[in-house]
């Protein structure tokens, strides 16, 4: 018998193994779950959770690598590893929230968990994209499952409305993005980010009208996915109508994937023509922060309030993008803290929720501290972090972004951001007042029967505290990740992993 020949293995597949694992798991869960009753889908959820955990372990192996694969279509660097890891964490938290929720609401488990995995696959593809078409493919792979997930509670009119609105507006915005990609290709002659970067860096195309129009259309496409004003119209209705674990997944996973592509394309490859788009982002950031916070003040539904909160936080992130490439590490750090904080907040909402939508009003949180002090304490941590109260992750993230923007001379925009942070404290503290200073509210169903949900809340609260109290290792990781994409030894000059 001839010995096993390691040289016969095509190692080009190793860097994309996390995505391969997620894709295979999605197919396996879909096929294995067709005969499982909707009310007994916890086993499928555990299989999904295990597959995501295996993919997470393999994604750790990408850290420190620098190169491209498949003729430059895939970027292999710490930037893609950073986002893949955080996206996988968001997906795992979503599954933990869903184990009891999906079964209790008779959501088809096979379809639900497979769509969740396919959507996570699209998010990971967006984070690793090395050309504009792969970004588009990742966007569609992410979005189509989410459109369906938003309407998974089929007998719920609001869920159906959420799915239709998200689908129609999402398809419309995708057209803008794809048209922008076509125009950028027409101006530069390439869809690969490396050649585009080099073409723009030469300065010959800095005033090309085809290029500028393409960049404008791409800004519209990305603006929709990150829920920036005035492309935010879908957000509150979709967040309210979708199943709450799906809402959490959209609030965190979709935003992570969108900003991964947004940051790589604009802060890295379009930076040499930044004078043309940074002013636009200045205006969009100011509108997004202000619009999100002002409308959130009058909300009485917790999911709609968190939707407008997500819009406002997109504005803070756009502030960092408007400030230029030096804000890159701060943006990544902010996204990390934002992910855990929002996942935890939505997990608490799920803890109070009932099948007939009772539990979605802020008034339902009245007296929660007396009935469930630990649950109220966790929600307080998340609300204080979102408000930017030290020493939690939200405060440190805002500090880093505002500091970088000030150093780049964006004093006026930082003042707007600080004033908006003050406004946001009103509606975040309103939840605290309801929990600690008012009586009534909703009785929480027994948490001891939902250990996965309790674990998700506890881990999210712990991460929110640790990332804020001890930010240095996380900021270092964020800086290393961003520099792997933007540095001189980044994806465009590193050795390729092509077959």
Short mmCIF file of C-alpha atoms in Angstrom, two decimals:
data_model
loop_
_atom_site.label_atom_id
_atom_site.label_comp_id
_atom_site.label_asym_id
_atom_site.label_seq_id
_atom_site.Cartn_x
_atom_site.Cartn_y
_atom_site.Cartn_z
CA UNK A 1 0.00 0.00 0.00
CA UNK A 2 1.43 3.38 -0.98
CA UNK A 3 1.93 5.91 1.83
CA UNK A 4 -0.51 8.82 2.24
CA UNK A 5 0.77 11.78 0.22
CA UNK A 6 0.22 15.11 2.01
CA UNK A 7 1.36 16.94 -1.10
CA UNK A 8 -1.84 15.83 -2.82
CA UNK A 9 -3.94 17.99 -0.49
CA UNK A 10 -4.93 21.34 -1.98
CA UNK A 11 -4.27 23.68 0.94
CA UNK A 12 -6.05 26.56 -0.75
CA UNK A 13 -9.22 25.29 0.94
CA UNK A 14 -7.83 25.57 4.47
CA UNK A 15 -8.41 29.34 4.90
CA UNK A 16 -12.05 29.00 3.83
CA UNK A 17 -12.75 25.94 5.98
CA UNK A 18 -14.89 27.95 8.45
CA UNK A 19 -17.24 28.90 5.62
CA UNK A 20 -17.22 25.36 4.22
CA UNK A 21 -18.17 23.98 7.65
CA UNK A 22 -21.04 26.44 8.00
CA UNK A 23 -22.31 25.64 4.49
CA UNK A 24 -22.19 21.86 5.07
CA UNK A 25 -23.88 22.27 8.46
CA UNK A 26 -26.70 24.28 6.87
CA UNK A 27 -27.40 21.50 4.36
CA UNK A 28 -27.17 18.76 7.00
CA UNK A 29 -29.54 20.57 9.39
CA UNK A 30 -32.05 21.18 6.59
CA UNK A 31 -32.06 17.55 5.47
CA UNK A 32 -31.97 16.03 8.95
CA UNK A 33 -34.76 18.20 10.29
CA UNK A 34 -37.49 17.52 7.78
CA UNK A 35 -39.03 14.78 9.94
CA UNK A 36 -38.62 16.58 13.27
CA UNK A 37 -41.67 18.24 14.79
CA UNK A 38 -41.50 22.03 15.11
CA UNK A 39 -41.98 21.86 18.88
CA UNK A 40 -38.99 19.50 19.26
CA UNK A 41 -36.35 21.43 17.35
CA UNK A 42 -33.89 21.92 20.24
CA UNK A 43 -31.72 19.08 18.93
CA UNK A 44 -31.29 20.83 15.59
CA UNK A 45 -30.34 23.98 17.47
CA UNK A 46 -27.65 22.11 19.40
CA UNK A 47 -26.25 20.65 16.16
CA UNK A 48 -26.19 24.17 14.70
CA UNK A 49 -24.43 25.48 17.80
CA UNK A 50 -21.81 22.71 17.62
CA UNK A 51 -21.13 23.38 13.93
CA UNK A 52 -20.68 27.09 14.60
CA UNK A 53 -18.28 26.25 17.41
CA UNK A 54 -16.17 24.06 15.09
CA UNK A 55 -16.12 26.82 12.47
CA UNK A 56 -15.02 29.27 15.18
CA UNK A 57 -12.03 27.06 16.07
CA UNK A 58 -10.93 26.87 12.43
CA UNK A 59 -11.40 30.63 11.99
CA UNK A 60 -8.86 31.19 14.77
CA UNK A 61 -6.26 29.68 12.44
CA UNK A 62 -6.66 32.54 9.96
CA UNK A 63 -5.32 35.09 12.46
CA UNK A 64 -1.87 36.30 11.43
CA UNK A 65 -2.12 35.14 7.80
CA UNK A 66 -1.81 37.64 4.97
CA UNK A 67 -2.68 36.73 1.40
CA UNK A 68 -5.35 36.16 -1.18
CA UNK A 69 -6.98 33.03 -2.55
CA UNK A 70 -8.92 32.07 -5.66
CA UNK A 71 -7.26 34.66 -7.90
CA UNK A 72 -7.85 37.47 -5.40
CA UNK A 73 -11.55 36.78 -4.86
CA UNK A 74 -10.95 35.95 -1.17
CA UNK A 75 -8.82 37.96 1.25
CA UNK A 76 -7.00 35.97 3.90
CA UNK A 77 -5.93 38.23 6.73
CA UNK A 78 -6.58 39.11 10.36
CA UNK A 79 -9.28 41.56 9.26
CA UNK A 80 -11.41 38.79 7.76
CA UNK A 81 -10.60 36.55 10.76
CA UNK A 82 -11.74 39.25 13.20
CA UNK A 83 -15.11 39.68 11.53
CA UNK A 84 -15.62 35.97 10.95
CA UNK A 85 -15.05 35.28 14.63
CA UNK A 86 -17.44 38.01 15.81
CA UNK A 87 -20.08 36.96 13.24
CA UNK A 88 -19.81 33.34 14.44
CA UNK A 89 -20.18 34.51 18.04
CA UNK A 90 -23.30 36.48 17.06
CA UNK A 91 -24.71 33.40 15.32
CA UNK A 92 -23.98 31.19 18.35
CA UNK A 93 -25.68 33.66 20.69
CA UNK A 94 -28.67 33.77 18.34
CA UNK A 95 -28.96 29.98 18.44
CA UNK A 96 -28.76 30.01 22.23
CA UNK A 97 -31.62 32.52 22.33
CA UNK A 98 -33.60 30.45 19.83
CA UNK A 99 -33.54 26.98 21.42
CA UNK A 100 -36.62 27.54 23.59
CA UNK A 101 -38.07 30.40 21.52
CA UNK A 102 -38.27 28.51 18.21
CA UNK A 103 -39.81 25.40 19.77
CA UNK A 104 -42.26 27.42 21.86
CA UNK A 105 -43.47 29.42 18.88
CA UNK A 106 -43.68 26.33 16.61
CA UNK A 107 -41.16 27.78 14.16
CA UNK A 108 -40.01 25.11 11.67
CA UNK A 109 -36.64 24.13 13.14
CA UNK A 110 -35.01 22.69 10.01
CA UNK A 111 -35.72 25.77 7.92
CA UNK A 112 -35.00 28.20 10.75
CA UNK A 113 -31.57 26.92 11.73
CA UNK A 114 -30.44 26.19 8.16
CA UNK A 115 -31.41 29.70 7.06
CA UNK A 116 -29.55 31.08 10.06
CA UNK A 117 -26.43 29.18 8.96
CA UNK A 118 -26.77 30.23 5.32
CA UNK A 119 -27.12 33.86 6.39
CA UNK A 120 -24.03 33.57 8.61
CA UNK A 121 -22.20 32.10 5.60
CA UNK A 122 -23.07 35.17 3.54
CA UNK A 123 -21.86 37.45 6.34
CA UNK A 124 -18.55 35.62 6.52
CA UNK A 125 -18.19 35.82 2.73
CA UNK A 126 -18.69 39.59 2.85
CA UNK A 127 -15.98 39.87 5.51
CA UNK A 128 -13.47 37.88 3.43
CA UNK A 129 -14.32 39.32 0.01
CA UNK A 130 -11.40 40.39 -2.16
CA UNK A 131 -13.46 41.71 -5.05
CA UNK A 132 -16.71 43.57 -5.51
CA UNK A 133 -18.66 40.69 -7.03
CA UNK A 134 -17.88 38.45 -4.04
CA UNK A 135 -19.17 41.25 -1.79
CA UNK A 136 -22.39 41.22 -3.80
CA UNK A 137 -22.66 37.42 -3.64
CA UNK A 138 -22.06 37.50 0.12
CA UNK A 139 -24.66 40.25 0.50
CA UNK A 140 -27.30 38.23 -1.32
CA UNK A 141 -26.40 35.00 0.51
CA UNK A 142 -26.82 36.90 3.77
CA UNK A 143 -29.93 38.87 2.87
CA UNK A 144 -32.24 36.32 1.25
CA UNK A 145 -32.29 33.99 4.29
CA UNK A 146 -32.87 36.99 6.58
CA UNK A 147 -35.85 38.08 4.48
CA UNK A 148 -37.37 34.65 5.11
CA UNK A 149 -36.35 34.53 8.79
CA UNK A 150 -38.11 37.84 9.41
CA UNK A 151 -41.40 36.21 8.39
CA UNK A 152 -40.93 32.83 10.07
CA UNK A 153 -43.91 33.29 12.41
CA UNK A 154 -46.29 32.78 9.52
CA UNK A 155 -49.55 33.42 11.40
CA UNK A 156 -48.28 36.75 12.72
CA UNK A 157 -49.28 39.70 10.52
CA UNK A 158 -46.42 41.90 11.79
CA UNK A 159 -43.89 39.17 10.97
CA UNK A 160 -45.27 38.88 7.44
CA UNK A 161 -45.19 42.65 7.06
CA UNK A 162 -41.59 42.75 8.25
CA UNK A 163 -40.51 40.15 5.69
CA UNK A 164 -42.24 41.90 2.78
CA UNK A 165 -40.90 45.36 3.69
CA UNK A 166 -37.36 44.09 4.19
CA UNK A 167 -37.46 42.13 0.93
CA UNK A 168 -38.80 44.98 -1.23
CA UNK A 169 -36.52 47.68 0.15
CA UNK A 170 -33.56 45.29 0.29
CA UNK A 171 -33.96 44.34 -3.36
CA UNK A 172 -34.18 48.01 -4.28
CA UNK A 173 -30.99 48.90 -2.41
CA UNK A 174 -29.15 45.89 -3.85
CA UNK A 175 -29.81 47.31 -7.31
CA UNK A 176 -28.04 50.52 -6.32
CA UNK A 177 -25.05 48.60 -4.97
CA UNK A 178 -24.74 46.41 -8.07
CA UNK A 179 -25.08 49.38 -10.40
CA UNK A 180 -22.38 51.17 -8.41
CA UNK A 181 -20.11 48.13 -8.72
CA UNK A 182 -20.66 48.13 -12.50
CA UNK A 183 -19.74 51.82 -12.75
CA UNK A 184 -16.60 51.38 -10.62
CA UNK A 185 -15.63 48.47 -12.88
CA UNK A 186 -16.20 50.65 -15.93
CA UNK A 187 -13.96 53.38 -14.49
CA UNK A 188 -11.13 51.19 -13.19
CA UNK A 189 -11.31 48.13 -15.44
CA UNK A 190 -11.36 45.67 -12.54
CA UNK A 191 -13.64 44.24 -9.89
CA UNK A 192 -10.67 43.11 -7.75
CA UNK A 193 -10.01 45.37 -4.77
CA UNK A 194 -6.23 45.23 -5.25
CA UNK A 195 -6.18 46.62 -8.81
CA UNK A 196 -8.91 49.13 -7.91
CA UNK A 197 -6.80 50.33 -4.98
CA UNK A 198 -3.76 50.74 -7.23
CA UNK A 199 -5.74 52.49 -9.98
CA UNK A 200 -7.20 55.02 -7.56
CA UNK A 201 -3.87 55.56 -5.77
CA UNK A 202 -2.31 56.72 -9.04
CA UNK A 203 -4.58 59.78 -8.98
CA UNK A 204 -5.54 59.53 -12.64
CA UNK A 205 -9.17 58.71 -11.85
CA UNK A 206 -9.74 61.05 -8.91
CA UNK A 207 -12.30 63.16 -10.83
CA UNK A 208 -13.68 60.50 -13.15
CA UNK A 209 -17.48 61.06 -13.22
CA UNK A 210 -18.14 57.35 -13.82
CA UNK A 211 -16.14 56.47 -10.71
CA UNK A 212 -17.77 59.13 -8.55
CA UNK A 213 -21.26 58.07 -9.62
CA UNK A 214 -20.38 54.45 -8.86
CA UNK A 215 -19.09 55.38 -5.41
CA UNK A 216 -22.32 57.29 -4.77
CA UNK A 217 -24.48 54.30 -5.68
CA UNK A 218 -22.36 52.01 -3.51
CA UNK A 219 -22.81 54.41 -0.59
CA UNK A 220 -26.57 54.08 -1.01
CA UNK A 221 -26.35 50.27 -1.03
CA UNK A 222 -24.17 50.10 2.06
CA UNK A 223 -26.20 52.84 3.74
CA UNK A 224 -29.31 50.67 3.54
CA UNK A 225 -27.59 47.65 5.10
CA UNK A 226 -26.13 49.65 8.02
CA UNK A 227 -29.49 51.46 8.51
CA UNK A 228 -28.16 54.96 7.89
CA UNK A 229 -30.54 57.90 7.49
CA UNK A 230 -32.27 58.37 5.03
CA UNK A 231 -32.09 54.66 4.14
CA UNK A 232 -33.35 53.47 7.51
CA UNK A 233 -37.12 53.29 6.85
CA UNK A 234 -37.26 49.50 7.04
CA UNK A 235 -35.50 49.16 10.38
CA UNK A 236 -38.15 49.80 13.11
CA UNK A 237 -40.93 47.83 11.41
CA UNK A 238 -38.69 44.87 10.57
CA UNK A 239 -37.12 44.81 14.05
CA UNK A 240 -40.57 44.87 15.67
CA UNK A 241 -42.20 42.27 13.43
CA UNK A 242 -39.39 39.71 13.12
CA UNK A 243 -38.95 36.94 15.73
CA UNK A 244 -36.82 38.51 18.47
CA UNK A 245 -33.78 36.21 18.01
CA UNK A 246 -33.84 37.12 14.32
CA UNK A 247 -34.04 40.79 15.26
CA UNK A 248 -30.93 40.35 17.39
CA UNK A 249 -29.18 38.57 14.52
CA UNK A 250 -30.08 41.41 12.14
CA UNK A 251 -29.08 44.12 14.60
CA UNK A 252 -25.64 42.59 15.11
CA UNK A 253 -24.76 40.14 12.32
CA UNK A 254 -26.03 42.17 9.37
CA UNK A 255 -24.37 45.32 10.71
CA UNK A 256 -21.07 43.48 11.27
CA UNK A 257 -21.04 42.09 7.73
CA UNK A 258 -22.07 45.38 6.15
CA UNK A 259 -19.42 47.36 8.00
CA UNK A 260 -16.79 44.71 7.25
CA UNK A 261 -17.29 45.27 3.51
CA UNK A 262 -17.93 49.01 3.93
CA UNK A 263 -14.70 49.56 5.87
CA UNK A 264 -12.55 47.39 3.60
CA UNK A 265 -13.81 49.02 0.40
CA UNK A 266 -14.01 52.65 1.48
CA UNK A 267 -11.43 53.11 4.25
CA UNK A 268 -8.82 50.93 2.54
CA UNK A 269 -9.36 50.86 -1.22
CA UNK A 270 -11.27 54.10 -1.83
CA UNK A 271 -9.29 56.12 0.70
CA UNK A 272 -7.24 57.90 -1.98
CA UNK A 273 -10.46 59.52 -3.26
CA UNK A 274 -11.79 60.08 0.26
CA UNK A 275 -12.25 63.81 -0.34
CA UNK A 276 -15.22 62.96 -2.54
CA UNK A 277 -17.10 60.68 -0.14
CA UNK A 278 -16.00 61.72 3.36
CA UNK A 279 -18.04 64.94 3.19
CA UNK A 280 -21.12 62.93 2.23
CA UNK A 281 -20.52 60.59 5.18
CA UNK A 282 -20.17 63.64 7.46
CA UNK A 283 -23.71 64.68 6.58
CA UNK A 284 -25.10 61.13 6.69
CA UNK A 285 -23.46 60.49 10.08
CA UNK A 286 -24.96 63.66 11.56
CA UNK A 287 -28.43 62.85 10.20
CA UNK A 288 -28.22 59.22 11.34
CA UNK A 289 -27.15 60.03 14.90
CA UNK A 290 -29.69 62.79 15.31
CA UNK A 291 -32.62 61.07 13.61
CA UNK A 292 -32.10 57.77 15.41
CA UNK A 293 -31.84 59.31 18.87
CA UNK A 294 -34.67 61.83 18.54
CA UNK A 295 -37.19 59.27 17.28
CA UNK A 296 -36.08 56.70 19.87
CA UNK A 297 -37.07 59.11 22.66
CA UNK A 298 -40.80 58.72 21.91
CA UNK A 299 -40.86 54.93 21.50
CA UNK A 300 -42.84 52.74 23.91
CA UNK A 301 -42.01 49.40 22.26
CA UNK A 302 -38.62 48.09 23.37
CA UNK A 303 -37.82 46.51 19.99
CA UNK A 304 -38.61 49.72 18.11
CA UNK A 305 -36.55 51.67 20.63
CA UNK A 306 -33.59 49.34 20.10
CA UNK A 307 -34.12 49.68 16.33
CA UNK A 308 -33.72 53.46 16.48
CA UNK A 309 -30.84 52.93 18.90
CA UNK A 310 -29.17 50.76 16.24
CA UNK A 311 -29.65 53.56 13.71
CA UNK A 312 -28.01 56.03 16.09
CA UNK A 313 -25.07 53.72 16.69
CA UNK A 314 -24.63 53.35 12.93
CA UNK A 315 -24.23 57.13 12.95
CA UNK A 316 -21.40 56.94 15.49
CA UNK A 317 -19.66 54.33 13.33
CA UNK A 318 -20.12 56.49 10.23
CA UNK A 319 -18.51 59.32 12.18
CA UNK A 320 -15.42 57.12 12.45
CA UNK A 321 -15.51 56.37 8.73
CA UNK A 322 -15.86 60.05 7.87
CA UNK A 323 -12.76 60.72 9.98
CA UNK A 324 -10.66 58.51 7.72
CA UNK A 325 -8.34 55.54 7.86
CA UNK A 326 -6.90 56.28 11.32
CA UNK A 327 -10.29 55.50 12.86
CA UNK A 328 -10.30 51.95 11.48
CA UNK A 329 -9.19 50.18 14.70
CA UNK A 330 -11.67 52.21 16.76
CA UNK A 331 -14.51 51.18 14.42
CA UNK A 332 -13.65 47.49 14.82
CA UNK A 333 -13.42 47.81 18.61
CA UNK A 334 -16.77 49.64 18.69
CA UNK A 335 -18.41 46.89 16.64
CA UNK A 336 -17.11 44.24 19.05
CA UNK A 337 -18.57 45.96 22.10
CA UNK A 338 -21.78 46.81 20.24
CA UNK A 339 -22.26 43.15 19.29
CA UNK A 340 -22.23 41.80 22.84
CA UNK A 341 -24.27 44.68 24.24
CA UNK A 342 -27.10 44.35 21.70
CA UNK A 343 -27.16 40.56 21.81
CA UNK A 344 -27.56 40.74 25.57
CA UNK A 345 -30.29 43.40 25.42
CA UNK A 346 -32.38 41.37 22.97
CA UNK A 347 -31.83 38.22 25.05
CA UNK A 348 -33.42 39.99 28.02
CA UNK A 349 -36.34 41.01 25.81
CA UNK A 350 -36.79 37.34 24.87
CA UNK A 351 -36.81 36.43 28.58
CA UNK A 352 -39.88 38.62 29.10
CA UNK A 353 -41.63 37.87 25.83
CA UNK A 354 -44.76 35.78 25.41
CA UNK A 355 -46.10 34.11 22.28
CA UNK A 356 -48.83 36.76 21.87
CA UNK A 357 -46.21 39.56 21.79
CA UNK A 358 -46.71 40.53 25.43
CA UNK A 359 -43.35 41.61 26.79
CA UNK A 360 -42.31 43.98 23.99
CA UNK A 361 -43.44 47.16 25.73
CA UNK A 362 -41.11 49.15 27.94
CA UNK A 363 -43.91 49.22 30.52
CA UNK A 364 -43.58 45.42 30.78
CA UNK A 365 -40.18 45.98 32.43
CA UNK A 366 -41.75 47.79 35.42
CA UNK A 367 -40.70 46.27 38.72
CA UNK A 368 -38.38 43.75 37.08
CA UNK A 369 -35.63 44.48 39.62
CA UNK A 370 -37.86 43.30 42.46
CA UNK A 371 -38.92 40.08 40.72
CA UNK A 372 -35.72 39.19 38.84
CA UNK A 373 -32.82 41.27 40.21
CA UNK A 374 -30.11 39.50 38.19
CA UNK A 375 -32.04 39.85 34.94
CA UNK A 376 -32.67 43.53 35.66
CA UNK A 377 -28.99 43.98 36.54
CA UNK A 378 -27.96 42.50 33.20
CA UNK A 379 -30.38 44.76 31.33
CA UNK A 380 -29.02 47.74 33.26
CA UNK A 381 -25.49 46.85 32.11
CA UNK A 382 -26.61 46.73 28.48
CA UNK A 383 -28.57 49.99 28.66
CA UNK A 384 -25.72 51.81 30.40
CA UNK A 385 -23.23 50.51 27.83
CA UNK A 386 -25.42 51.67 24.94
CA UNK A 387 -25.72 55.06 26.63
CA UNK A 388 -21.93 55.31 26.86
CA UNK A 389 -21.53 55.19 30.64
CA UNK A 390 -18.03 54.27 31.88
CA UNK A 391 -16.41 51.86 32.32
CA UNK A 392 -18.49 49.68 29.99
CA UNK A 393 -17.70 48.74 26.38
CA UNK A 394 -20.01 51.38 24.87
CA UNK A 395 -18.21 54.22 26.63
CA UNK A 396 -14.73 53.08 25.60
CA UNK A 397 -15.86 52.54 22.00
CA UNK A 398 -17.27 56.05 21.77
CA UNK A 399 -14.15 57.45 23.43
CA UNK A 400 -11.87 55.87 20.83
CA UNK A 401 -13.99 56.98 17.85
CA UNK A 402 -14.57 60.51 19.14
CA UNK A 403 -10.87 60.90 19.99
CA UNK A 404 -9.75 59.88 16.50
CA UNK A 405 -12.32 62.18 14.89
CA UNK A 406 -11.13 65.10 17.03
CA UNK A 407 -7.53 64.44 16.03
CA UNK A 408 -8.59 64.59 12.38
CA UNK A 409 -10.28 67.96 12.92
CA UNK A 410 -13.93 66.86 12.92
CA UNK A 411 -14.78 69.00 15.94
CA UNK A 412 -18.28 69.95 14.80
CA UNK A 413 -19.31 66.36 14.08
CA UNK A 414 -17.95 65.20 17.45
CA UNK A 415 -19.97 67.91 19.21
CA UNK A 416 -23.10 66.65 17.42
CA UNK A 417 -22.22 63.10 18.49
CA UNK A 418 -21.72 64.08 22.14
CA UNK A 419 -25.02 65.97 22.22
CA UNK A 420 -26.75 62.95 20.70
CA UNK A 421 -25.20 60.72 23.36
CA UNK A 422 -26.76 62.98 26.00
CA UNK A 423 -30.16 62.68 24.27
CA UNK A 424 -29.82 58.90 24.10
CA UNK A 425 -29.35 58.70 27.86
CA UNK A 426 -33.01 59.68 28.27
CA UNK A 427 -34.52 56.62 26.61
CA UNK A 428 -31.90 54.18 27.93
CA UNK A 429 -32.42 55.44 31.48
CA UNK A 430 -36.18 55.26 31.00
CA UNK A 431 -35.83 51.46 30.89
CA UNK A 432 -33.81 51.60 34.14
CA UNK A 433 -36.45 53.77 35.78
CA UNK A 434 -39.15 51.29 34.76
CA UNK A 435 -37.19 48.35 36.19
CA UNK A 436 -36.04 49.92 39.45
CA UNK A 437 -38.48 52.70 40.33
CA UNK A 438 -41.90 51.62 39.06
CA UNK A 439 -44.28 48.80 39.95
CA UNK A 440 -46.36 46.42 37.90
CA UNK A 441 -44.98 45.00 34.71
CA UNK A 442 -44.83 41.44 33.49
CA UNK A 443 -44.01 38.29 35.41
CA UNK A 444 -41.05 36.50 33.87
CA UNK A 445 -41.49 32.87 32.91
CA UNK A 446 -39.27 30.43 34.77
CA UNK A 447 -35.67 31.00 33.64
CA UNK A 448 -34.42 27.71 35.05
CA UNK A 449 -36.10 25.93 32.12
CA UNK A 450 -34.17 28.11 29.65
CA UNK A 451 -30.48 27.59 30.54
CA UNK A 452 -29.16 28.51 27.09
CA UNK A 453 -30.92 31.89 27.21
CA UNK A 454 -29.60 32.54 30.72
CA UNK A 455 -26.08 31.63 29.56
CA UNK A 456 -26.37 34.02 26.61
CA UNK A 457 -27.43 36.88 28.91
CA UNK A 458 -24.67 36.15 31.42
CA UNK A 459 -21.91 35.83 28.82
CA UNK A 460 -23.02 39.00 27.03
CA UNK A 461 -23.05 40.97 30.30
CA UNK A 462 -19.60 39.64 31.25
CA UNK A 463 -18.17 40.50 27.82
CA UNK A 464 -19.68 44.00 27.93
CA UNK A 465 -17.93 44.64 31.23
CA UNK A 466 -14.59 43.04 30.30
CA UNK A 467 -14.28 44.79 26.94
CA UNK A 468 -14.83 48.12 28.70
CA UNK A 469 -12.83 47.59 31.89
CA UNK A 470 -9.88 45.94 30.16
CA UNK A 471 -9.93 47.31 26.58
CA UNK A 472 -6.25 47.01 25.68
CA UNK A 473 -6.14 43.43 24.32
CA UNK A 474 -9.34 43.95 22.33
CA UNK A 475 -8.14 47.26 20.91
CA UNK A 476 -4.81 45.66 20.02
CA UNK A 477 -6.63 42.85 18.22
CA UNK A 478 -8.80 45.38 16.39
CA UNK A 479 -5.74 47.42 15.38
CA UNK A 480 -3.89 44.34 14.14
CA UNK A 481 -6.95 43.25 12.18
CA UNK A 482 -7.41 46.61 10.49
CA UNK A 483 -3.73 47.04 9.73
CA UNK A 484 -3.62 43.61 8.10
CA UNK A 485 -6.08 44.97 5.52
CA UNK A 486 -4.69 48.50 5.19
CA UNK A 487 -0.97 48.14 5.86
CA UNK A 488 1.86 47.97 3.32
CA UNK A 489 2.04 44.23 3.87
CA UNK A 490 -1.72 43.79 3.61
CA UNK A 491 -3.84 41.80 1.29
CA UNK A 492 -2.71 43.45 -1.92
CA UNK A 493 1.01 42.80 -1.59
CA UNK A 494 1.09 39.52 0.32
CA UNK A 495 1.77 36.13 -1.15
CA UNK A 496 -1.24 34.46 -2.72
CA UNK A 497 -2.78 31.13 -1.72
CA UNK A 498 -4.07 30.40 -5.22
CA UNK A 499 -4.41 26.85 -6.45
#
